């Protein structure tokens, strides 16, 4: 029950099947990394799980603690405990980070219930201290003019405040920006707990120098072709993605 | 000509203003406009001959002017002036306490929260129901300072020496077709006089409520801030949703004498069948400051371009406006700044939001003649589009002559993208909440300058609007 269970999921984008019979189970308390070459469907997996309307589910199911979420709207999935850190999060001009997170928490309360401002700020500042984020940061508009590292800081702070059951971190490209990479690593390492399952999506093995995953999955052409312990990432680094391609062709 | 307005797919005022009570008017000028209508209004109000003559002359001007459809929306042609009722009231004397106000009218204003606001933060309130104020009261302490806050009829009868000096001077009858119409049939509105040096700490508020169908509301407001005085005036407007078009055509004149400050705040929330055609202008003498804060939500067509004539050295004018056009609505708004003295400065910040088929237009006019020096204007127009069908236009006309003056103009158009909405939804906000937050973010730098009660009210109206525009 305490799992995010992706069962034989097939996803189509603009008529093309991108995910093919994809299966993966992430238990709470574990960090799983998905690696794979570009264009193999990693970001599609993240967007489809979050419920983006451009991603059409053509088969399979996704169970969050035993309950299917595929019929839920993106905001309902979020409120039921699924968080996604975006690779390229949108700007929201004029809305401060503090107000945005507050609105997100308010949306989780029953109608007529009001988030208590003093308690909220106390908790916000605790989390910011925990993540070594400067107090001035949350007065800025969400992602407006942010550097790569600041965007990640903003995503990780939201993750910390919303305390989801499962977090998907789409970090496909963040291996390129060392500041961004360190922010994500520090965040995940700090927030790792028995109450949360993490799915870390990356293209670069380098991220895994900072975050040690419980399991590593190699993805190719819309499905997982190899799974293993953390050492698999090193093997992949040594052999490159060509090795995956050959491996996938051999087993297909 | 048809009088049936296309019914929008939803009613934005359903929670706040969309209710009405059965009509029980003692005074009804009937439908249509003629000299007899004017005689009826003058007789009922007991007005002097000069004002009767003024009104009749204005009627001729109104009839002689064509609709401004060569530049404005042709939707104006759907107004049937023969079907409109020009004067409806239950009596001409406003009550001084809420207890004396007839029950149905009192309930209307209670539902709109007016008596509560009066207790909380206002220095005086006038509540107009159709053609006349049902309630008018000013806090005793403010009255003792010599501040006059009454309806326009009472103003012209009891204070003719001040009233006549400024009435129709900032906006002459013939300024445009609708200022002429207002001059012919005006009723209600506020007359305010603030004596020299008096600073009215709390805002004075007027509330304009249309309750009757096929009706035209033509309030006339004249505010005079004498030398070195300060006053803030706020107006709110609502009407229930009827199947036929309703007309609201006000004229508002402000006079800020030397060193005076006037802040005029409007939050209008008309239902989607109201034609809102309003002329607002101020005259600022030396070192006077006039600030218009204008929030236009709702209505079928709003045409409104608050202006300031900067007549004295170092006078300053500001227009801060927000317009929100939802499906079936057209907000045609803007600002006018006429620089007529050295070292005058003006600032225009206009934010418009267009949703679905909603349409927003900005029309601006900034005029700085050649012989002046040290004048400055800053104009910023930002438009936000939600959904691909929205339309926005900007028509800025800036005439600056000579080389001793400076102007700055910036315009931007942005969109609430599907990605932005998805991002917010992923954090748990519903689609409506996400849109609402985007819109509030867009207007945030302006609303921060508003008095707190008004920014809260505005946020509530935006939330309701967004709720209605989703799914």
XYZ file of C-alpha atoms in Angstrom:
723
model
C 0.000 0.000 0.000
C 2.793 2.463 0.831
C 3.958 2.741 -2.737
C 3.650 4.767 -5.882
C 2.859 1.981 -8.258
C 3.156 2.577 -11.999
C 1.667 -0.396 -13.811
C 2.133 -1.031 -17.538
C 1.680 2.627 -18.310
C 1.475 3.649 -21.958
C 1.442 7.344 -22.869
C 0.950 9.074 -26.156
C 2.009 12.638 -26.954
C 0.776 14.300 -30.160
C 0.006 10.896 -31.644
C 3.344 9.296 -30.782
C 3.611 6.569 -28.213
C 6.382 7.658 -25.864
C 5.915 5.434 -22.819
C 5.381 1.794 -23.622
C 4.122 -0.563 -20.992
C 6.172 1.223 -18.359
C 6.211 -0.296 -14.882
C 7.927 0.892 -11.722
C 7.186 0.753 -8.002
C 8.547 3.354 -5.597
C 8.063 2.561 -1.920
C 7.928 5.320 0.664
C 11.286 5.968 2.261
C 13.278 5.156 -0.873
C 14.995 7.283 -3.494
C 14.880 5.875 -6.998
C 16.824 7.341 -9.874
C 15.844 7.015 -13.500
C 18.585 7.575 -16.029
C 18.549 7.382 -19.745
C 19.518 9.066 -22.991
C 17.707 12.142 -24.267
C 14.329 11.574 -25.887
C 13.666 8.314 -24.155
C 10.552 9.456 -22.315
C 11.844 10.528 -18.875
C 10.141 13.915 -18.793
C 7.028 12.410 -20.367
C 6.819 10.058 -17.408
C 6.922 12.992 -14.977
C 4.327 15.071 -16.846
C 1.999 12.099 -17.345
C 2.117 11.247 -13.644
C 1.312 14.883 -12.773
C -1.657 14.798 -15.150
C -0.669 17.235 -17.902
C -3.473 17.327 -20.458
C -1.173 16.919 -23.480
C -0.148 13.469 -22.265
C -2.712 10.878 -23.204
C -2.789 7.697 -21.162
C -3.497 4.796 -23.531
C -3.033 1.925 -21.101
C -2.061 0.868 -17.600
C -2.611 2.490 -14.232
C -0.924 4.573 -11.551
C -1.742 3.787 -7.925
C -0.855 6.153 -5.116
C -0.988 4.156 -1.877
C -3.312 1.718 -3.588
C -5.691 4.212 -5.198
C -5.672 5.037 -8.887
C -4.972 8.707 -9.635
C -5.493 8.653 -13.386
C -9.011 10.083 -13.199
C -7.885 12.984 -11.021
C -7.172 16.551 -12.200
C -3.582 17.775 -11.745
C -4.532 19.785 -8.637
C -6.329 16.792 -7.113
C -3.255 14.630 -7.689
C -1.174 17.261 -5.958
C -3.490 17.411 -2.983
C -3.532 13.618 -2.735
C 0.230 13.721 -2.144
C 2.056 13.815 -5.479
C 4.648 16.518 -6.039
C 6.608 17.232 -9.154
C 9.659 19.482 -9.266
C 9.725 21.002 -12.728
C 12.708 21.006 -14.988
C 11.627 24.439 -16.248
C 9.210 25.914 -13.687
C 6.985 28.804 -14.888
C 7.281 32.388 -13.733
C 4.342 33.877 -11.852
C 4.931 37.641 -12.029
C 3.760 39.653 -9.041
C 3.161 36.621 -6.813
C 5.748 36.179 -4.080
C 7.052 32.726 -3.236
C 5.633 33.113 0.268
C 2.178 33.930 -1.069
C 2.306 31.157 -3.635
C 3.144 28.469 -1.091
C 0.533 29.911 1.221
C -2.102 29.636 -1.535
C -1.022 26.032 -2.182
C -1.396 25.158 1.505
C -4.684 27.050 1.744
C -5.979 24.938 -1.166
C -5.453 21.855 1.025
C -7.739 23.118 3.780
C -11.455 22.514 3.988
C -13.745 25.317 2.842
C -14.085 28.025 5.468
C -10.801 27.086 7.117
C -8.107 29.737 7.086
C -4.383 29.187 7.222
C -3.015 30.941 10.283
C -0.472 33.498 9.105
C 1.880 33.491 12.098
C 2.094 29.699 12.221
C 2.616 29.592 8.498
C 5.546 32.000 8.553
C 7.101 30.239 11.505
C 7.062 26.953 9.613
C 8.234 28.590 6.387
C 11.244 30.099 8.147
C 12.079 26.794 9.834
C 12.157 25.052 6.476
C 14.202 27.862 4.944
C 16.745 27.598 7.750
C 16.859 23.840 7.291
C 17.563 24.263 3.576
C 19.959 27.200 4.119
C 17.758 29.595 2.156
C 18.076 33.323 2.747
C 15.023 34.959 4.400
C 14.753 37.560 1.658
C 14.233 34.892 -0.970
C 10.508 34.306 -0.421
C 9.604 37.961 -1.002
C 10.609 37.580 -4.657
C 8.102 36.749 -7.380
C 7.951 33.055 -8.202
C 10.772 32.188 -10.651
C 10.827 35.676 -12.152
C 14.345 36.303 -13.442
C 15.709 33.399 -11.392
C 19.006 31.687 -12.104
C 19.019 27.903 -12.523
C 20.020 27.475 -8.894
C 17.331 29.850 -7.616
C 14.648 28.005 -9.541
C 15.723 24.770 -7.896
C 15.778 26.430 -4.490
C 12.208 27.560 -5.060
C 11.100 24.060 -6.092
C 12.833 22.388 -3.150
C 11.306 24.859 -0.683
C 7.843 24.075 -2.046
C 8.609 20.380 -1.696
C 9.612 20.929 1.916
C 6.477 22.940 2.702
C 3.945 20.720 0.940
C 5.362 17.469 2.423
C 4.110 15.161 -0.336
C 3.978 11.384 -0.085
C 5.828 11.048 -3.374
C 8.076 13.530 -5.116
C 9.126 13.344 -8.740
C 12.123 15.505 -9.501
C 12.593 16.126 -13.174
C 16.275 17.013 -13.193
C 16.955 15.846 -16.719
C 19.206 18.801 -17.509
C 20.214 20.136 -14.132
C 23.474 18.166 -14.192
C 24.758 20.976 -16.396
C 24.450 23.659 -13.716
C 26.591 22.835 -10.718
C 24.807 25.313 -8.430
C 21.405 23.878 -9.375
C 22.671 20.384 -8.897
C 23.980 21.111 -5.421
C 20.712 22.759 -4.374
C 18.718 19.731 -5.468
C 21.146 17.334 -3.813
C 21.198 19.231 -0.533
C 17.406 19.444 -0.625
C 16.791 15.775 -1.303
C 19.375 14.679 1.247
C 17.845 16.934 3.879
C 14.238 16.014 3.170
C 14.719 12.261 2.636
C 12.521 10.440 5.092
C 10.502 7.320 5.774
C 7.357 9.272 4.857
C 8.316 10.148 1.312
C 9.227 8.263 -1.831
C 11.426 10.072 -4.356
C 11.764 9.547 -8.073
C 14.787 11.376 -9.388
C 14.991 11.771 -13.136
C 18.381 12.636 -14.550
C 20.506 12.410 -17.625
C 23.851 12.904 -15.922
C 25.408 10.488 -13.513
C 27.021 13.469 -11.781
C 23.857 14.212 -9.762
C 24.238 10.765 -8.226
C 27.634 11.747 -6.855
C 25.667 13.948 -4.467
C 22.504 11.921 -3.943
C 22.925 8.238 -3.263
C 19.815 6.450 -4.560
C 18.420 3.213 -3.206
C 17.744 1.965 -6.730
C 18.826 2.990 -10.207
C 16.725 2.314 -13.306
C 17.912 2.716 -16.826
C 15.305 3.851 -19.288
C 15.429 3.451 -23.005
C 12.757 3.914 -25.676
C 9.834 4.354 -23.297
C 10.522 1.619 -20.765
C 12.962 0.444 -18.131
C 15.614 -1.819 -19.566
C 17.781 -2.379 -16.525
C 17.428 -1.908 -12.773
C 19.967 -2.328 -10.070
C 21.596 -0.960 -6.925
C 23.372 2.409 -6.842
C 26.450 0.909 -8.503
C 24.513 0.630 -11.754
C 24.923 4.370 -12.183
C 28.693 3.991 -12.161
C 28.540 1.143 -14.634
C 26.454 3.374 -16.873
C 28.947 6.198 -16.498
C 31.809 3.894 -17.502
C 30.044 2.355 -20.496
C 27.885 5.266 -21.733
C 24.340 5.154 -23.079
C 25.467 3.231 -26.187
C 25.822 0.292 -23.909
C 22.156 0.720 -22.893
C 21.069 0.911 -26.487
C 22.930 -2.273 -27.352
C 21.594 -3.908 -24.234
C 18.020 -2.881 -25.083
C 18.302 -4.131 -28.648
C 19.722 -7.412 -27.450
C 16.900 -8.014 -24.979
C 14.072 -6.752 -27.192
C -32.578 48.753 -33.163
C -32.762 46.035 -30.629
C -32.837 46.550 -26.916
C -32.067 42.969 -26.069
C -28.533 42.504 -24.883
C -26.928 39.186 -25.739
C -27.007 37.166 -22.565
C -23.490 36.297 -21.441
C -22.831 32.685 -20.581
C -22.459 33.426 -16.904
C -23.247 36.198 -14.530
C -20.299 37.620 -12.717
C -22.365 39.392 -10.099
C -24.304 36.382 -9.017
C -22.985 36.431 -5.472
C -22.600 40.109 -4.821
C -24.940 42.333 -6.710
C -27.348 40.124 -8.585
C -30.502 40.542 -6.646
C -33.252 43.088 -6.867
C -36.313 44.056 -4.935
C -39.706 44.798 -6.490
C -39.947 48.393 -7.627
C -42.018 50.779 -5.570
C -41.127 54.139 -7.030
C -43.299 57.109 -6.165
C -41.634 59.181 -8.846
C -41.169 57.881 -12.370
C -40.497 60.138 -15.350
C -41.563 57.328 -17.686
C -39.705 55.986 -20.691
C -38.100 58.247 -23.272
C -36.442 61.647 -23.206
C -37.989 65.011 -24.070
C -38.387 68.493 -22.553
C -41.302 67.039 -20.588
C -38.931 64.569 -18.927
C -36.767 67.479 -17.873
C -39.743 69.470 -16.588
C -40.805 66.442 -14.565
C -37.362 66.119 -12.987
C -37.124 69.867 -12.238
C -40.633 69.950 -10.757
C -40.079 66.926 -8.570
C -36.785 68.296 -7.314
C -38.110 71.852 -7.011
C -35.186 73.267 -8.975
C -34.591 76.896 -9.953
C -35.127 78.195 -13.453
C -31.415 78.487 -14.228
C -30.947 74.783 -13.813
C -34.071 74.019 -15.869
C -32.643 76.155 -18.665
C -29.234 74.493 -18.279
C -30.827 71.054 -18.597
C -32.929 71.969 -21.639
C -29.946 73.440 -23.418
C -28.007 70.262 -22.649
C -30.821 68.185 -24.150
C -30.443 70.058 -27.437
C -26.686 69.438 -27.383
C -27.285 65.742 -26.680
C -29.751 65.439 -29.566
C -27.474 67.293 -31.966
C -24.379 65.181 -31.324
C -23.905 61.889 -33.149
C -22.795 58.743 -31.339
C -18.993 58.602 -31.429
C -19.040 55.362 -33.410
C -16.402 56.609 -35.826
C -13.850 55.710 -33.165
C -15.836 53.919 -30.451
C -17.683 50.606 -30.374
C -20.748 50.279 -32.608
C -22.350 48.490 -29.701
C -23.417 52.002 -28.610
C -26.017 51.855 -31.395
C -27.915 49.167 -29.507
C -28.836 51.626 -26.753
C -32.455 52.577 -27.293
C -32.784 56.009 -25.686
C -36.586 55.927 -26.102
C -36.992 52.868 -23.894
C -34.876 54.073 -21.019
C -36.452 55.555 -17.900
C -34.568 58.683 -16.882
C -35.776 59.334 -13.364
C -36.980 56.892 -10.719
C -37.110 57.556 -7.030
C -39.042 57.028 -3.849
C -38.428 60.567 -2.687
C -35.890 63.352 -2.890
C -34.731 63.652 0.704
C -32.027 61.219 1.789
C -32.303 59.790 5.284
C -29.649 60.583 7.865
C -29.889 57.296 9.739
C -30.182 53.772 8.364
C -33.270 53.175 10.530
C -35.271 55.670 8.498
C -34.292 54.101 5.155
C -37.109 51.966 3.666
C -36.615 48.271 4.418
C -36.019 46.973 0.895
C -33.449 49.666 0.169
C -31.812 49.221 3.533
C -31.577 45.463 2.960
C -29.959 46.079 -0.427
C -27.203 48.156 1.096
C -26.801 45.807 4.025
C -26.254 42.923 1.626
C -23.607 45.020 -0.069
C -21.943 45.702 3.283
C -22.282 49.504 3.219
C -23.449 50.267 6.792
C -20.744 47.942 8.113
C -18.021 49.727 6.139
C -19.330 53.064 7.340
C -18.887 52.013 10.944
C -15.468 50.564 10.243
C -13.536 53.094 8.236
C -15.483 55.856 6.539
C -15.887 59.530 7.311
C -19.177 59.771 5.456
C -21.475 57.753 3.223
C -23.969 58.468 0.533
C -25.983 55.578 -0.852
C -27.816 56.194 -4.086
C -30.641 53.897 -5.120
C -31.660 54.477 -8.756
C -31.986 58.272 -9.183
C -31.717 59.589 -5.640
C -29.690 59.024 -2.511
C -31.602 56.985 0.047
C -29.078 57.674 2.732
C -26.514 60.356 3.283
C -24.520 61.004 6.380
C -21.258 62.555 7.367
C -19.526 61.951 10.680
C -20.135 64.838 13.018
C -16.471 65.626 13.550
C -15.926 65.972 9.799
C -18.981 68.168 9.376
C -17.742 70.455 12.133
C -14.568 71.121 10.157
C -16.784 72.759 7.550
C -16.696 69.867 5.115
C -19.826 69.698 2.962
C -20.874 66.255 1.732
C -24.369 66.220 0.210
C -26.156 65.166 -2.970
C -25.883 67.280 -6.117
C -29.412 68.702 -5.790
C -28.869 69.750 -2.201
C -25.495 71.175 -3.212
C -26.917 73.388 -5.925
C -29.792 74.579 -3.734
C -28.052 75.166 -0.452
C -24.575 76.140 -1.592
C -25.169 77.918 -4.892
C -22.238 80.319 -4.382
C -19.706 77.455 -4.515
C -21.705 75.096 -6.690
C -22.355 77.447 -9.592
C -18.781 78.654 -9.651
C -17.421 75.231 -10.578
C -20.375 73.230 -11.925
C -19.860 72.359 -15.606
C -16.556 74.210 -15.705
C -14.243 71.207 -15.793
C -16.488 69.223 -18.098
C -18.657 71.492 -20.240
C -22.043 70.188 -21.396
C -20.835 69.792 -24.967
C -17.698 67.822 -24.086
C -19.270 64.692 -25.523
C -22.703 63.217 -26.222
C -22.925 61.508 -22.870
C -21.770 64.479 -20.806
C -24.595 66.373 -22.543
C -27.050 63.607 -21.662
C -25.944 63.713 -18.051
C -26.239 67.507 -17.963
C -29.831 67.203 -19.189
C -31.101 64.612 -16.728
C -28.573 64.386 -13.892
C -29.773 63.324 -10.489
C -27.888 62.196 -7.424
C -24.146 61.983 -7.087
C -22.146 63.924 -4.541
C -21.283 67.525 -3.883
C -18.228 67.882 -1.697
C -16.473 70.983 -0.490
C -13.402 70.820 1.727
C -12.394 74.179 3.277
C -8.810 75.491 3.073
C -6.263 73.466 5.016
C -8.745 70.804 6.154
C -7.434 67.267 5.769
C -10.229 64.718 5.842
C -8.538 61.720 7.447
C -10.958 58.982 6.493
C -12.492 58.456 3.058
C -15.901 59.706 2.049
C -17.814 57.059 0.182
C -20.674 56.998 -2.261
C -22.382 53.877 -3.352
C -24.362 53.728 -6.582
C -26.953 51.050 -6.944
C -29.203 50.436 -9.917
C -32.230 48.382 -8.912
C -34.667 49.001 -11.769
C -34.749 47.576 -15.247
C -34.607 49.719 -18.419
C -33.198 52.482 -16.360
C -30.536 55.112 -16.726
C -28.540 56.359 -13.767
C -27.029 59.802 -14.271
C -25.318 60.908 -11.152
C -23.349 64.118 -11.101
C -20.448 64.582 -8.773
C -18.568 67.774 -8.039
C -15.703 67.813 -5.561
C -13.903 70.997 -4.611
C -10.808 70.810 -2.460
C -9.909 74.322 -1.371
C -6.317 75.487 -0.900
C -4.101 73.061 0.979
C -6.920 70.643 1.793
C -6.988 66.872 1.322
C -9.791 64.419 0.660
C -10.243 60.830 -0.471
C -13.477 59.838 -2.144
C -14.490 56.323 -3.004
C -17.312 55.076 -5.120
C -18.670 51.606 -5.588
C -21.264 50.505 -8.121
C -23.417 47.450 -8.705
C -26.590 46.470 -10.483
C -28.539 43.242 -10.770
C -28.542 41.388 -14.047
C -31.551 42.120 -16.188
C -32.393 40.863 -19.653
C -32.277 44.351 -21.095
C -29.611 46.980 -21.242
C -29.169 49.476 -18.441
C -27.363 52.775 -18.832
C -25.041 54.407 -16.352
C -23.727 57.754 -17.506
C -22.128 59.887 -14.847
C -20.188 63.112 -14.938
C -17.557 63.672 -12.271
C -15.749 66.983 -11.910
C -12.909 67.539 -9.479
C -11.350 70.856 -8.605
C -8.108 70.858 -6.637
C -7.148 74.402 -5.722
C -3.610 75.470 -4.858
C -1.749 72.772 -2.948
C -4.849 70.577 -2.495
C -4.899 66.795 -2.827
C -7.793 64.715 -4.121
C -7.758 60.960 -4.402
C -10.750 59.485 -6.215
C -11.177 55.724 -6.081
C -13.678 53.714 -8.102
C -14.422 50.029 -7.801
C -17.192 49.294 -10.234
C -18.717 45.878 -10.508
C -21.555 46.365 -12.943
C -23.461 43.375 -14.237
C -22.907 42.370 -17.845
C -25.849 44.319 -19.291
C -24.793 47.787 -18.164
C -23.502 50.397 -20.571
C -21.155 52.432 -18.451
C -20.320 55.686 -20.221
C -18.724 58.051 -17.796
C -16.851 61.341 -18.105
C -14.383 62.131 -15.339
C -12.009 65.040 -15.259
C -10.113 67.097 -12.738
C -8.568 70.502 -12.713
C -5.382 70.881 -10.696
C -4.118 74.304 -9.699
C -0.590 75.143 -8.575
C 1.088 72.301 -6.680
C -2.203 70.427 -6.419
C -2.259 66.636 -6.761
C -5.109 64.615 -8.230
C -5.017 60.865 -8.289
C -7.659 58.727 -9.995
C -7.699 55.070 -9.028
C -10.116 53.351 -11.338
C -11.035 49.670 -11.204
C -13.447 48.545 -13.874
C -14.853 45.076 -13.513
C -18.012 44.008 -15.244
C -20.397 45.983 -17.490
C -21.158 45.274 -21.131
C -19.302 48.300 -22.428
C -17.360 50.746 -20.318
C -15.998 53.913 -21.867
C -14.113 55.978 -19.370
C -10.961 58.096 -19.615
C -10.328 59.958 -16.367
C -8.312 63.083 -16.984
C -6.465 65.850 -15.238
C -5.988 69.362 -16.570
C -2.712 70.485 -14.996
C -3.415 74.157 -14.847
C -1.027 75.425 -12.213
C 2.734 75.219 -11.898
C 3.993 71.937 -10.401
C 0.555 70.361 -10.438
C 0.539 66.576 -10.593
C -1.966 64.142 -12.059
C -2.115 60.384 -11.802
C -4.372 57.711 -13.235
C -3.936 54.187 -11.956
C -6.410 51.876 -13.594
C -7.331 48.240 -13.742
C -9.837 46.884 -16.246
C -11.057 43.340 -16.444
C -13.033 42.267 -19.512
C -14.682 38.892 -19.403
C -16.675 37.118 -22.130
C -19.067 39.501 -23.845
C -17.544 42.597 -22.254
C -15.594 45.476 -23.623
C -13.533 47.725 -21.374
C -12.575 50.805 -23.345
C -10.659 52.819 -20.787
C -7.696 55.108 -20.552
C -6.518 58.467 -19.313
C -6.044 62.076 -20.368
C -3.350 64.396 -19.124
C -3.460 67.960 -20.335
C -0.344 69.838 -19.258
C -1.051 73.557 -19.171
C 1.684 74.928 -16.906
C 5.412 74.565 -16.352
C 6.860 71.758 -14.266
C 3.635 69.781 -14.250
C 3.978 66.020 -13.977
C 1.678 63.151 -14.809
C 1.731 59.423 -14.381
C -0.517 56.861 -16.054
C -0.407 53.198 -15.201
C -3.011 51.071 -16.884
C -3.432 47.330 -16.440
C -5.995 45.412 -18.405
C -7.026 41.795 -18.264
C -8.957 40.161 -21.086
C -10.540 36.759 -20.600
C -12.054 34.534 -23.289
C -13.895 36.772 -25.744
C -13.452 39.782 -23.491
C -11.911 42.846 -25.030
C -9.830 45.626 -23.488
C -8.732 48.821 -25.132
C -6.502 51.512 -23.753
C -6.877 55.045 -25.074
C -4.528 57.619 -23.733
C -3.988 61.264 -24.429
C -1.040 63.221 -23.124
C -0.674 66.777 -24.278
C 2.317 69.008 -23.533
C 2.461 72.200 -25.599
C 5.666 73.752 -26.892
C 5.824 76.830 -24.695
C 6.046 74.835 -21.458
C 9.166 73.560 -19.774
C 10.017 70.994 -17.121
C 6.921 68.870 -17.748
C 7.101 65.123 -17.362
C 4.825 62.264 -18.235
C 5.198 58.561 -17.576
C 2.791 56.135 -19.237
C 2.759 52.385 -18.707
C 0.174 50.084 -20.253
C 0.245 46.411 -19.472
C -2.204 43.907 -20.853
C -2.749 40.356 -19.704
C -4.520 37.881 -21.953
C -6.190 34.743 -20.696
C -7.252 32.261 -23.395
C -6.406 32.781 -27.021
C -9.521 34.637 -28.135
C -8.947 37.643 -25.932
C -8.261 40.914 -27.635
C -6.424 43.976 -26.482
C -5.646 47.260 -28.222
C -3.580 50.222 -27.200
C -4.130 53.671 -28.663
C -1.712 56.006 -26.949
C -1.675 59.564 -28.269
C 1.175 61.526 -26.833
C 1.711 65.030 -28.142
C 4.823 66.638 -26.779
C 6.155 69.766 -28.338
C 9.340 71.616 -27.540
C 12.469 70.117 -26.092
C 12.236 71.113 -22.483
C 9.794 68.373 -21.500
C 10.123 64.621 -21.167
C 7.881 61.651 -21.675
C 8.314 57.979 -21.159
C 6.027 55.311 -22.534
C 6.096 51.578 -21.975
C 3.643 48.949 -23.038
C 3.581 45.211 -22.582
C 1.294 42.329 -23.429
C 1.605 39.056 -21.585
C -0.372 35.856 -21.484
C -1.325 33.458 -18.781
C 0.052 30.334 -20.408
C -1.222 26.789 -20.089
C 2.187 25.903 -18.625
C 1.791 28.508 -15.907
C -1.655 27.190 -14.976
C -0.401 23.592 -14.992
C 2.492 24.560 -12.746
C 0.144 26.106 -10.195
C -2.290 23.203 -10.441
C 0.573 20.838 -9.693
C 0.892 22.657 -6.392
C -2.741 21.983 -5.565
C -4.523 25.108 -6.798
C -7.663 24.585 -8.859
C -7.700 26.067 -12.342
C -9.817 29.018 -11.146
C -7.563 29.632 -8.155
C -4.531 29.487 -10.431
C -5.973 32.050 -12.853
C -7.039 34.261 -10.010
C -3.557 34.193 -8.539
C -2.032 35.083 -11.924
C -4.378 38.040 -12.290
C -3.780 39.223 -8.753
C -0.043 38.966 -9.362
C -0.412 41.011 -12.527
C -2.174 43.886 -10.749
C -0.243 43.518 -7.499
C 2.121 46.458 -7.903
C -0.906 48.734 -8.372
C -3.223 47.325 -5.728
C -0.477 47.666 -3.147
C -1.027 51.415 -3.449
C -4.766 51.136 -2.760
C -6.309 51.524 0.663
C -6.395 48.085 2.256
C -10.178 47.649 2.277
C -10.289 48.282 -1.445
C -7.505 45.912 -2.393
C -9.236 43.197 -0.388
C -12.525 43.932 -2.155
C -10.819 43.927 -5.536
C -9.159 40.590 -4.851
C -12.544 39.130 -3.897
C -14.081 40.382 -7.144
C -11.228 38.920 -9.207
C -11.614 35.557 -7.449
C -15.340 35.493 -8.237
C -14.704 36.480 -11.811
C -12.207 33.673 -12.333
C -14.483 31.124 -10.712
C -17.090 32.028 -13.275
C -14.764 31.836 -16.243
C -13.639 28.243 -15.784
C -15.401 25.206 -17.220
